[in-house]
Coordinates of C-alpha atoms in Angstrom, one line a residue:
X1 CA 62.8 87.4 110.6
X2 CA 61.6 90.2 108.5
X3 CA 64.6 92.5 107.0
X4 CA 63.6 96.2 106.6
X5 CA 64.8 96.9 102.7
X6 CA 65.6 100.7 104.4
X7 CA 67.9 99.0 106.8
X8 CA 71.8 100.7 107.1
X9 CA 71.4 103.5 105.0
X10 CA 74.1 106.1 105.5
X11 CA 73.8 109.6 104.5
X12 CA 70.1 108.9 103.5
X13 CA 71.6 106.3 101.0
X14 CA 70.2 102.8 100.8
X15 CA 72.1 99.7 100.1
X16 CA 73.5 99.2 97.1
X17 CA 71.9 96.7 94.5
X18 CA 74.6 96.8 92.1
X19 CA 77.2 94.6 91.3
X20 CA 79.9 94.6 94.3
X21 CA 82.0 97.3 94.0
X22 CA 86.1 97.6 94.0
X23 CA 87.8 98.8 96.9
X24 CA 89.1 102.2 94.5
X25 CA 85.4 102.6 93.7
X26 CA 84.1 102.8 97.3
X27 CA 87.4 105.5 97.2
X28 CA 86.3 107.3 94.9
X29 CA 82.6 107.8 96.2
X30 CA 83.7 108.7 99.8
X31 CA 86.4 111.0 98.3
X32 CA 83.4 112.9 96.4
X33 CA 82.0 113.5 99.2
X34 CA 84.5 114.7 101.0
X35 CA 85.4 116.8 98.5
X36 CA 81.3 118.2 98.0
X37 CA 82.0 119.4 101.8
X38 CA 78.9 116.3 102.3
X39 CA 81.5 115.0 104.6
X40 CA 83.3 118.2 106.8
X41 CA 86.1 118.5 108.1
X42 CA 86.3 116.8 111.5
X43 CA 83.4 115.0 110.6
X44 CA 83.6 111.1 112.2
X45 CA 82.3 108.8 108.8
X46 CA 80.4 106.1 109.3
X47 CA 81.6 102.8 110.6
X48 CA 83.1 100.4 108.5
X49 CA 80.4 98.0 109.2
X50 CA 78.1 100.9 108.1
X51 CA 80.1 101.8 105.1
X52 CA 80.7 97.9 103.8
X53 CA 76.4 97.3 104.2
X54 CA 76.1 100.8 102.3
X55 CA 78.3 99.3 99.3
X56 CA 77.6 95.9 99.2
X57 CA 81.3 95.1 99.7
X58 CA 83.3 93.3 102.2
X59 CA 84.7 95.3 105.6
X60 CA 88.6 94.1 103.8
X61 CA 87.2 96.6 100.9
X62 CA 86.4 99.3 103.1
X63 CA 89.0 99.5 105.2
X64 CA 91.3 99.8 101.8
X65 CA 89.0 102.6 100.7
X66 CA 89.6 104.2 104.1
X67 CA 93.8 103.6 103.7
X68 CA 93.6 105.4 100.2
X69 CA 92.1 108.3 101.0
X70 CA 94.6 108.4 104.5
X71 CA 97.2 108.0 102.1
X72 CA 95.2 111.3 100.3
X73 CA 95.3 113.1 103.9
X74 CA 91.9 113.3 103.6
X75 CA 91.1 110.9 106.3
X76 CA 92.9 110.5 110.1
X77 CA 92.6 107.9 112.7
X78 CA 91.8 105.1 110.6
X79 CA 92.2 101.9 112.2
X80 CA 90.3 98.8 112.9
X81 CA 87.9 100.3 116.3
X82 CA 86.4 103.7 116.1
X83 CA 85.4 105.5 112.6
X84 CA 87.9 107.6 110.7
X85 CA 87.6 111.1 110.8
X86 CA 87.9 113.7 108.2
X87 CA 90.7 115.7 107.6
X88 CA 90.5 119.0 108.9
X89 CA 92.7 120.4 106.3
X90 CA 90.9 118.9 102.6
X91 CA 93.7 120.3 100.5
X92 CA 93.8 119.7 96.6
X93 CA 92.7 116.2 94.8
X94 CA 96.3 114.6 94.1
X95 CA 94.4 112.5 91.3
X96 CA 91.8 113.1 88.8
X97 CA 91.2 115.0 86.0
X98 CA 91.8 118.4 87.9
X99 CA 94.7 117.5 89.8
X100 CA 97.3 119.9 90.4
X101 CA 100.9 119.0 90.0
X102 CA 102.9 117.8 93.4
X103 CA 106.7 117.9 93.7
X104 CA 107.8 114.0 93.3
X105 CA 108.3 113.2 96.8
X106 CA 105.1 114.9 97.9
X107 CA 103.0 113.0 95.7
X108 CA 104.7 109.8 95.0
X109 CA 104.8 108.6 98.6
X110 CA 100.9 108.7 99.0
X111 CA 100.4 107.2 95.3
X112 CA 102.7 104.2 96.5
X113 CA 101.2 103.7 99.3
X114 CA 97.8 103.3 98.2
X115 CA 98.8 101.0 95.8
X116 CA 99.9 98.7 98.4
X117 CA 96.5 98.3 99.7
X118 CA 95.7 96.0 96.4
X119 CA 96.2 91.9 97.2
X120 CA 98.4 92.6 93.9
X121 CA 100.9 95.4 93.8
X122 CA 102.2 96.1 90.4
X123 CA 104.4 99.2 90.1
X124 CA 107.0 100.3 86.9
X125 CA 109.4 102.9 87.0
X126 CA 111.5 104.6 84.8
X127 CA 114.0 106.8 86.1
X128 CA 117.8 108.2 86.8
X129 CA 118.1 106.6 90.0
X130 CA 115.4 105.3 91.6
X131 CA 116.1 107.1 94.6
X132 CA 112.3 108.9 94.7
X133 CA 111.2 105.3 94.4
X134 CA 113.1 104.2 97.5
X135 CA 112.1 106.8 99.1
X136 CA 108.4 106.7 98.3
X137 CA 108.6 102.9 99.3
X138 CA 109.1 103.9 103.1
X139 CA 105.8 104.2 104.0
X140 CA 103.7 100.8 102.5
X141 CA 106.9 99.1 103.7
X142 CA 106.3 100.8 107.3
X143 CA 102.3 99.7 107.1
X144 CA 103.7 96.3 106.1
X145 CA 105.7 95.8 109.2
X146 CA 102.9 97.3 111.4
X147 CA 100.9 94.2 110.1
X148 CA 97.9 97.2 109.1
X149 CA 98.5 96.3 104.9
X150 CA 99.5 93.1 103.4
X151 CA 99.4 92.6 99.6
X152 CA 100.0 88.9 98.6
X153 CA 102.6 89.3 95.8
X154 CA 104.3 92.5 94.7
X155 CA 106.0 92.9 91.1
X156 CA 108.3 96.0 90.8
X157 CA 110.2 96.4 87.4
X158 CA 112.5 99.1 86.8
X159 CA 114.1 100.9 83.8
X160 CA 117.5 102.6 84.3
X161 CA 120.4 104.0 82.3
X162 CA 122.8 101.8 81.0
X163 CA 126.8 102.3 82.5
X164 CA 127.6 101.9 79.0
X165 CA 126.7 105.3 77.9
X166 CA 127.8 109.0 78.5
X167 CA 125.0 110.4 80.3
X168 CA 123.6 113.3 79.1
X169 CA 122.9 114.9 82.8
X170 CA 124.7 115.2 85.1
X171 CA 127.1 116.6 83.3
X172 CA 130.1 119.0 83.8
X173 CA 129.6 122.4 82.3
X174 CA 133.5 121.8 80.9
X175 CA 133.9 119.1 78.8
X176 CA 136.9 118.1 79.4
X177 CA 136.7 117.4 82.9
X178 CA 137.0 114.1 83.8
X179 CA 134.5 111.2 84.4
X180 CA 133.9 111.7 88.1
X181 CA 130.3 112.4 87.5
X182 CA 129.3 109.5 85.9
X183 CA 131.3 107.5 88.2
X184 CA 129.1 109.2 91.2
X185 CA 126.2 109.0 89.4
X186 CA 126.9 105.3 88.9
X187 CA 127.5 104.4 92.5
X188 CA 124.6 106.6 93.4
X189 CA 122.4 104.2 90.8
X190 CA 123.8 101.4 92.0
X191 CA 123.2 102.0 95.6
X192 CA 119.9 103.0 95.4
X193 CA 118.8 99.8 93.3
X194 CA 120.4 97.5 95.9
X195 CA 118.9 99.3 98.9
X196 CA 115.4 98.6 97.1
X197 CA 115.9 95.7 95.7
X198 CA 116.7 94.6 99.5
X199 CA 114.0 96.1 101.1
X200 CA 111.4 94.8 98.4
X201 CA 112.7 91.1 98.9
X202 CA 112.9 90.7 102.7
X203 CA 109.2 91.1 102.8
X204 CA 109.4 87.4 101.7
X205 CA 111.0 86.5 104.6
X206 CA 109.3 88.4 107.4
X207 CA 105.6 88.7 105.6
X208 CA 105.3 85.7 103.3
X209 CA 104.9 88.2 100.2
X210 CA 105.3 87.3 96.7
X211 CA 107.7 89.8 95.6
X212 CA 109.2 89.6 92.3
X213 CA 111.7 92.6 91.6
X214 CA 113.8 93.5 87.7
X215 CA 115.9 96.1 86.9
X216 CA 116.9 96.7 82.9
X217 CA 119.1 99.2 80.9
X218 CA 118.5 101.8 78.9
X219 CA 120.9 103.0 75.9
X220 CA 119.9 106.7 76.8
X221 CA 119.4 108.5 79.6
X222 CA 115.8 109.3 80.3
X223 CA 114.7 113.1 80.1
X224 CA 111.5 112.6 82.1
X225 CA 111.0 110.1 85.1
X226 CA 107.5 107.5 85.0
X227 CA 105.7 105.9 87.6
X228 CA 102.8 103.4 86.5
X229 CA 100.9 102.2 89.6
X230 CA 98.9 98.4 89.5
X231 CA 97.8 99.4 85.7
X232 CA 95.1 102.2 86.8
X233 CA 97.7 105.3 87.4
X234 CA 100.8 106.8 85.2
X235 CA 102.7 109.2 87.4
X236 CA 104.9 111.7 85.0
X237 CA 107.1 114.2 85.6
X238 CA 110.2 115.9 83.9
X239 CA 113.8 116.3 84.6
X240 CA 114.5 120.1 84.2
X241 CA 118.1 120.8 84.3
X242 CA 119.6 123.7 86.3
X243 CA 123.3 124.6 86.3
X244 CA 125.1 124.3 89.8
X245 CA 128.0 124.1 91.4
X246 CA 129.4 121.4 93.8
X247 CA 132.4 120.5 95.3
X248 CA 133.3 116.4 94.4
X249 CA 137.2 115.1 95.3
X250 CA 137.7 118.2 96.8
X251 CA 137.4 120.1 93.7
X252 CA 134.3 122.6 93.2
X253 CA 132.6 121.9 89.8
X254 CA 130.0 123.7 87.5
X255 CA 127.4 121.0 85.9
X256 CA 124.5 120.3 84.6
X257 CA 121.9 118.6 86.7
X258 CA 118.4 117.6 87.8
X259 CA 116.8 117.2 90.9
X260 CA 114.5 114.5 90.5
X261 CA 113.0 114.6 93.7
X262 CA 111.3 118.3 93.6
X263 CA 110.2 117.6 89.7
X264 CA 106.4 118.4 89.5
X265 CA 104.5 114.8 88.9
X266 CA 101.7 114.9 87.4
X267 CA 99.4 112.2 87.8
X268 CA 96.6 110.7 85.2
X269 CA 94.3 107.8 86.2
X270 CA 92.4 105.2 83.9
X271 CA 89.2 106.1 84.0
X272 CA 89.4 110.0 84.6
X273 CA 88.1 110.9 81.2
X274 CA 89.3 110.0 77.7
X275 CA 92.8 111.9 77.9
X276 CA 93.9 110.5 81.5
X277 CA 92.7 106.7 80.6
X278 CA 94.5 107.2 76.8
X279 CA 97.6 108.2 78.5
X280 CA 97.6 105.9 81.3
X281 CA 97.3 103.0 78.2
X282 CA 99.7 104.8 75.8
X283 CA 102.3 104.8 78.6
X284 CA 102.2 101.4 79.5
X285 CA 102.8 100.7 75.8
X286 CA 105.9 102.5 75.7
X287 CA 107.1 101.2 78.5
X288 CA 106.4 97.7 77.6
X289 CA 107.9 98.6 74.5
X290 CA 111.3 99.8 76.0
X291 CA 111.7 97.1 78.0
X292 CA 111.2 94.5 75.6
X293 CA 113.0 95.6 73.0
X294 CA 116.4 97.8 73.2
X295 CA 116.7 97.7 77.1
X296 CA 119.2 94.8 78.5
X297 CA 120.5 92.8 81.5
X298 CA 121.2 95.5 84.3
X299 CA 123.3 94.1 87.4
X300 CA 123.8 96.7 89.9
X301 CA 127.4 96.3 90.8
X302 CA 130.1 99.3 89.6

């Protein structure tokens, strides 16, 4: 049988001779078009047998590619039968080197998710309470249960503040109030850890996943909050203190405090340039750092 060499070419593109290509790769190319207007909005792509010839890759690759850039919103309807179809809203790149900032629970959902779609999931956190990282888990956990991802081991490690210490925020305004904000914050801490911890480890039981979850302390409470996503993506954002007011034990209190889930994030990935892939390194040093030297044994209980 004689093979045409011009055989599957998508967009005018032949096959790929290269080296086969990552899963974030093909991403990355179908997000550039998309984002060239090569691909419009509403546009059906090409299938993902069409797609995986055009790449050199395996369908498994593709259909990753395809769960990224859903994750992105820049694709719909992407599922194992007919093509995915561009988004007909294409709003802003949430990664890259001209990325705009995304409150934390706008953009740290997606980026979670689309780390799930690697066979190994490796995410680091360091933050108040880790309740923007329960939250963000929702999703991959959802995909998870709707059998459409499944990563074969999943390694979460988390940095917290210590109970030891008198956190900096939140804070009362008066300083001679009482402890009842630390005491909140801890349960709230505490609470948060255990829901993730528990929803993390039952995928063991009901998927067969490798999960492997660790929680240390910090002697300081942590001015800025830190995502690192399967060693390609740092997520950073800051904790900017407000002063409000709240009623706790039926007493109405001034204080000091951040809301972690509306902090901008702003995301750098390796590979984006020098300045993204030097701070996506420098970050994973630091945390490394932290929780190998002056972190400790953190056991979520009061």
């Amino acid at each position: 049988m004689v093979v045409d060499p011009e055989h599957v070419a998508v967009n005018g593109r032949k096959r790929s001779q290269q080296p086969q290509r990552s899963h974030r790769e093909v991403a990355d190319e179908l997000r550039t078009r998309i984002r060239s207007g090569e691909l419009r909005p509403g546009q059906r792509m090409p299938t993902q047998a069409q797609l995986a010839d055009e790449f050199g890759v395996e369908r498994g690759a593709v259909r990753q590619a395809l769960r990224i850039l859903q994750s992105e919103h820049l694709l719909s309807n992407v599922s194992k039968g007919s093509p995915a179809t561009v988004a007909q809203d294409v709003g802003p790149a949430l990664t890259g080197p001209g990325a705009p900032p995304q409150p934390t629970m706008v953009a740290l959902a997606s980026r979670i998710t689309a780390a799930f779609s690697a066979p190994h999931v490796e995410i680091d956190a360091l933050c108040l309470t880790a309740v923007s990282l329960t939250l963000a888990m929702g999703e991959p956990l959802r995909l998870i249960h709707e059998g459409r991802i499944k990563p074969a081991r999943v390694d979460v490690r988390v940095l917290l503040p210590s109970s030891d210490i008198d956190l900096a925020f939140p804070a009362p305004v008066d300083d001679t109030v009482d402890d009842r904000l630390q005491r909140r914050w801890l349960a709230h801490r505490n609470a948060q850890g255990q829901v993730l911890k528990h929803n993390l480890l039952a995928l063991r039981a009901t998927h067969g996943i490798d999960v492997h979850i660790t929680f240390r302390a910090l002697p300081f409470t942590p001015p800025v909050q830190l995502y690192l996503l399967n060693g390609v993506e740092a997520l950073f954002a800051y904790y900017t203190l407000t002063r409000r007011g709240e009623e706790i034990d039926h007493e109405y209190l001034e204080m000091y405090d951040a809301e972690g889930t509306q902090s901008m994030l702003f995301p750098f990935e390796q590979g984006d340039g020098l300045r993204d892939t030097t701070f996506v390194e420098q970050s994973h040093l630091w945390f490394n750092a932290l929780w190998e030297t002056i972190s400790s044994e953190l056991v979520l209980t009061g």
